[in-house]
Amino acid sequence: MSKIPQIKEYEGYPVVTAEKMKYLDLKASTEYGVPQIALMENAGKGISLEILRIIKEELSLETGNSGIIVCAGRGNNGGDGLVTARYLKQAGARVEIFIIPPREGAYGELVNENLQKAKENGIRIETVSRENVEGLLEIFSKADVLIDALLGAGSIGKPSGPVKRVIQLMNKSAKPIAAVDIPSGLSPDTGHHSGVFIMAKWTFTLGFPKSGLMASHALKNVGKLKIIDIGYPAQLVEEAKQQ
């Protein structure tokens, strides 16, 4: 069994496992009254500001001339990506969303709400299917930045189906990839992968750094790591440090 890296702190934040992150997320809403939808909104806004900075400072592009593609999963990581897309669109960037279809015919409440908001903001949204997936490589190759919002810290197992193929095509495009929370396909706890994973240039991890992102063998796939403040109460952050 792969070991969890023993680094306890990163940039003043406690390093957490996926299980600990789930606990803190739940506690933020149940004990501190911070709605999950607010955490998702803060995540997307924070990531969008980082992407806008990258466009200007690292890619030397004007926002209005930048093309960004968000690849969104069916879960809350995808929801974070949808919010990110909305803020980027509002800032003037050219944004497209390719989203993985839901398993049971409908997305969860948070994803569905932000999908509707993205549509209201005039963002082109296309559902990934067997018929269109192979054509994504050409589309990805014309973008300036790809955003990986496919799988988050709560995902288990090897990516499969359309998610697997989208990951492969994102990497094949050779375009710079920004990962939301963790690069899809990497274990949030150990940083290991099962052969299908995103090779990110930047990773914007949400709330607290995940232990797998600290692993030396994962660094080349994580790229530049930045913690995004998503609005956890200061008391919760302090509590996480003590545990």
Coordinates of C-alpha atoms in Angstrom, one line a residue:
M1 CA 0.0 0.0 0.0
S2 CA 1.3 3.4 -1.0
K3 CA 2.3 5.6 1.9
I4 CA 0.9 9.0 2.6
P5 CA 3.6 11.7 2.6
Q6 CA 4.3 12.9 6.1
I7 CA 4.7 16.7 5.3
K8 CA 2.4 18.3 7.9
E9 CA 2.3 21.9 6.7
Y10 CA 2.6 23.9 3.4
E11 CA 2.7 27.7 3.3
G12 CA 1.1 27.9 6.8
Y13 CA -1.7 25.5 6.0
P14 CA -2.1 22.0 7.4
V15 CA -1.7 19.3 4.8
V16 CA -4.8 17.0 4.8
T17 CA -5.9 13.7 3.4
A18 CA -9.1 13.4 1.3
E19 CA -10.9 12.0 4.3
K20 CA -9.9 14.9 6.5
M21 CA -10.9 17.3 3.7
K22 CA -14.3 15.8 3.5
Y23 CA -14.7 16.1 7.2
L24 CA -13.6 19.8 7.2
D25 CA -15.9 20.6 4.3
L26 CA -18.9 19.1 6.1
K27 CA -18.0 20.9 9.3
A28 CA -17.8 24.2 7.5
S29 CA -21.4 23.9 6.5
T30 CA -23.0 22.1 9.4
E31 CA -21.2 23.8 12.3
Y32 CA -20.1 27.1 10.9
G33 CA -23.0 27.7 8.5
V34 CA -21.0 28.2 5.3
P35 CA -23.1 26.8 2.5
Q36 CA -21.5 24.4 0.0
I37 CA -22.6 26.6 -2.8
A38 CA -20.7 29.5 -1.3
L39 CA -17.5 27.4 -1.0
M40 CA -17.9 26.5 -4.7
E41 CA -18.5 30.1 -5.7
N42 CA -15.4 31.2 -3.8
A43 CA -13.3 28.4 -5.3
G44 CA -14.3 29.4 -8.9
K45 CA -13.7 33.0 -8.3
G46 CA -10.3 32.5 -6.7
I47 CA -9.2 30.2 -9.5
S48 CA -10.4 32.6 -12.2
L49 CA -8.3 35.4 -10.7
E50 CA -5.2 33.1 -10.9
I51 CA -6.0 32.2 -14.5
L52 CA -6.4 35.8 -15.4
R53 CA -3.0 36.6 -13.9
I54 CA -1.4 33.7 -15.8
I55 CA -2.9 34.9 -19.1
K56 CA -1.4 38.4 -18.5
E57 CA 1.9 37.7 -16.7
E58 CA 2.9 34.2 -17.9
L59 CA 1.4 33.9 -21.4
S60 CA 1.6 37.7 -22.2
L61 CA -1.9 37.7 -23.7
E62 CA -4.8 40.2 -23.4
T63 CA -7.8 38.7 -21.6
G64 CA -10.1 39.3 -24.6
N65 CA -7.7 37.5 -26.9
S66 CA -7.4 34.4 -24.7
G67 CA -9.1 31.1 -25.4
I68 CA -9.9 28.9 -22.4
I69 CA -11.5 25.5 -22.4
V70 CA -12.9 24.1 -19.2
C71 CA -13.3 20.3 -19.0
A72 CA -15.8 19.7 -16.3
G73 CA -16.6 16.4 -14.5
R74 CA -20.1 15.4 -13.3
G75 CA -19.3 16.0 -9.6
N76 CA -18.5 19.0 -7.5
N77 CA -15.0 19.4 -9.0
G78 CA -16.8 20.0 -12.3
G79 CA -19.0 22.5 -10.4
D80 CA -15.9 24.4 -9.4
G81 CA -14.9 24.5 -13.0
L82 CA -18.3 25.8 -14.1
V83 CA -18.0 28.7 -11.7
T84 CA -14.4 29.4 -12.9
A85 CA -15.7 29.5 -16.5
R86 CA -18.4 32.0 -15.6
Y87 CA -16.0 34.4 -13.9
L88 CA -13.5 34.1 -16.8
K89 CA -16.3 34.9 -19.3
Q90 CA -17.4 37.9 -17.3
A91 CA -13.8 39.1 -17.3
G92 CA -13.9 39.0 -21.1
A93 CA -12.1 35.8 -22.0
R94 CA -13.3 33.4 -24.7
V95 CA -14.5 30.4 -22.8
E96 CA -15.9 27.0 -23.7
I97 CA -17.1 24.2 -21.5
F98 CA -17.0 20.4 -22.3
I99 CA -18.8 18.5 -19.6
I100 CA -19.0 14.8 -18.8
P101 CA -22.6 13.5 -18.9
P102 CA -24.3 12.6 -15.6
R103 CA -24.6 9.0 -14.5
E104 CA -28.2 8.9 -13.5
G105 CA -29.7 11.3 -16.0
A106 CA -29.3 14.5 -13.9
Y107 CA -26.4 16.3 -12.3
G108 CA -26.3 17.1 -8.6
E109 CA -27.9 20.3 -7.3
L110 CA -24.7 22.4 -7.1
V111 CA -23.5 21.3 -10.6
N112 CA -26.9 21.9 -12.1
E113 CA -27.3 25.3 -10.6
N114 CA -23.9 26.5 -11.9
L115 CA -24.5 24.9 -15.3
Q116 CA -27.6 27.0 -15.7
K117 CA -25.6 30.1 -14.6
A118 CA -23.0 29.4 -17.2
K119 CA -25.6 29.1 -19.9
E120 CA -27.2 32.4 -18.8
N121 CA -23.8 34.0 -19.2
G122 CA -23.7 32.9 -22.8
I123 CA -20.9 30.3 -22.5
R124 CA -20.9 27.6 -25.1
I125 CA -21.4 24.2 -23.4
E126 CA -21.1 20.8 -25.0
T127 CA -21.6 17.4 -23.4
V128 CA -18.9 14.9 -24.1
S129 CA -20.1 11.9 -26.0
R130 CA -18.7 8.9 -27.9
E131 CA -19.6 10.8 -31.1
N132 CA -17.6 14.0 -30.4
V133 CA -14.8 13.0 -28.0
E134 CA -12.2 12.3 -30.6
G135 CA -12.8 15.7 -32.2
L136 CA -11.8 17.4 -28.9
L137 CA -8.1 17.1 -29.7
E138 CA -8.3 19.6 -32.5
I139 CA -10.4 22.0 -30.3
F140 CA -8.0 21.7 -27.4
S141 CA -5.1 22.4 -29.7
K142 CA -6.5 25.9 -30.5
A143 CA -6.9 27.0 -26.8
D144 CA -4.4 29.0 -24.8
V145 CA -5.2 27.3 -21.5
L146 CA -7.1 24.1 -20.6
I147 CA -8.7 23.8 -17.2
D148 CA -9.0 20.3 -15.6
A149 CA -12.1 20.2 -13.5
L150 CA -12.8 16.5 -14.1
L151 CA -12.0 14.7 -10.9
G152 CA -11.5 16.1 -7.4
A153 CA -10.1 14.8 -4.1
G154 CA -13.1 12.6 -3.5
S155 CA -12.6 10.5 -6.6
I156 CA -11.7 6.9 -6.2
G157 CA -10.1 4.5 -8.7
K158 CA -8.7 4.7 -12.2
P159 CA -10.4 7.2 -14.5
S160 CA -12.5 5.4 -17.1
G161 CA -15.0 6.0 -19.9
P162 CA -15.2 9.6 -21.3
V163 CA -13.2 11.0 -18.4
K164 CA -10.2 8.8 -19.3
R165 CA -10.3 9.8 -22.9
V166 CA -10.6 13.5 -22.2
I167 CA -7.6 13.3 -19.8
Q168 CA -5.6 11.6 -22.6
L169 CA -6.6 14.2 -25.2
M170 CA -5.9 17.1 -22.9
N171 CA -2.3 15.9 -22.4
K172 CA -1.9 15.0 -26.0
S173 CA -2.8 18.6 -27.0
A174 CA 0.4 19.8 -25.3
K175 CA -1.5 22.9 -24.2
P176 CA -0.8 24.2 -20.6
I177 CA -3.3 22.7 -18.1
A178 CA -4.5 24.2 -14.9
A179 CA -5.9 21.6 -12.5
V180 CA -8.7 22.4 -10.1
D181 CA -7.9 21.0 -6.6
I182 CA -5.8 18.1 -7.8
P183 CA -4.7 16.9 -11.3
S184 CA -7.3 14.4 -12.3
G185 CA -6.1 10.8 -11.9
L186 CA -3.6 11.5 -9.1
S187 CA -4.3 10.1 -5.7
P188 CA -5.0 13.0 -3.3
D189 CA -3.4 11.1 -0.5
T190 CA -0.3 9.5 -2.0
G191 CA 0.3 11.4 -5.3
H192 CA 0.5 8.1 -7.2
H193 CA -1.6 7.3 -10.3
S194 CA -2.8 4.3 -12.2
G195 CA -1.5 5.4 -15.6
V196 CA -4.2 7.9 -16.6
F197 CA -3.7 11.3 -15.1
I198 CA -3.4 15.0 -16.0
M199 CA 0.0 16.5 -16.3
A200 CA -0.7 20.0 -15.0
K201 CA 1.4 23.1 -15.3
W202 CA -0.5 24.7 -12.4
T203 CA -2.6 23.2 -9.6
F204 CA -5.0 25.3 -7.6
T205 CA -5.8 23.3 -4.6
L206 CA -8.9 24.3 -2.6
G207 CA -8.9 25.3 1.1
F208 CA -6.1 23.1 2.3
P209 CA -3.2 21.4 0.4
K210 CA -3.7 17.7 -0.1
S211 CA -1.0 15.3 1.1
G212 CA -0.6 13.6 -2.4
L213 CA 0.4 17.0 -3.8
M214 CA 3.4 17.0 -1.5
A215 CA 4.9 13.8 -2.7
S216 CA 8.2 14.2 -4.5
H217 CA 7.1 11.8 -7.3
A218 CA 4.0 13.9 -8.0
L219 CA 5.6 17.3 -8.3
K220 CA 6.2 17.1 -12.0
N221 CA 2.5 16.4 -12.6
V222 CA 1.3 19.0 -10.1
G223 CA 3.3 21.9 -11.5
K224 CA 3.1 25.2 -9.7
L225 CA 1.0 24.7 -6.6
K226 CA -1.2 27.5 -5.2
I227 CA -3.7 27.3 -2.3
I228 CA -7.0 29.0 -3.0
D229 CA -8.8 30.5 -0.1
I230 CA -12.5 29.3 -0.4
G231 CA -13.8 31.0 2.7
Y232 CA -13.3 28.6 5.5
P233 CA -13.8 30.3 8.9
A234 CA -10.5 31.1 10.7
Q235 CA -11.6 28.9 13.6
L236 CA -11.9 25.9 11.3
V237 CA -8.4 26.5 9.9
E238 CA -7.0 26.7 13.4
E239 CA -8.8 23.6 14.4
A240 CA -7.4 21.8 11.3
K241 CA -3.9 22.8 12.4
Q242 CA -4.3 21.3 15.9
Q243 CA -5.5 17.9 14.7

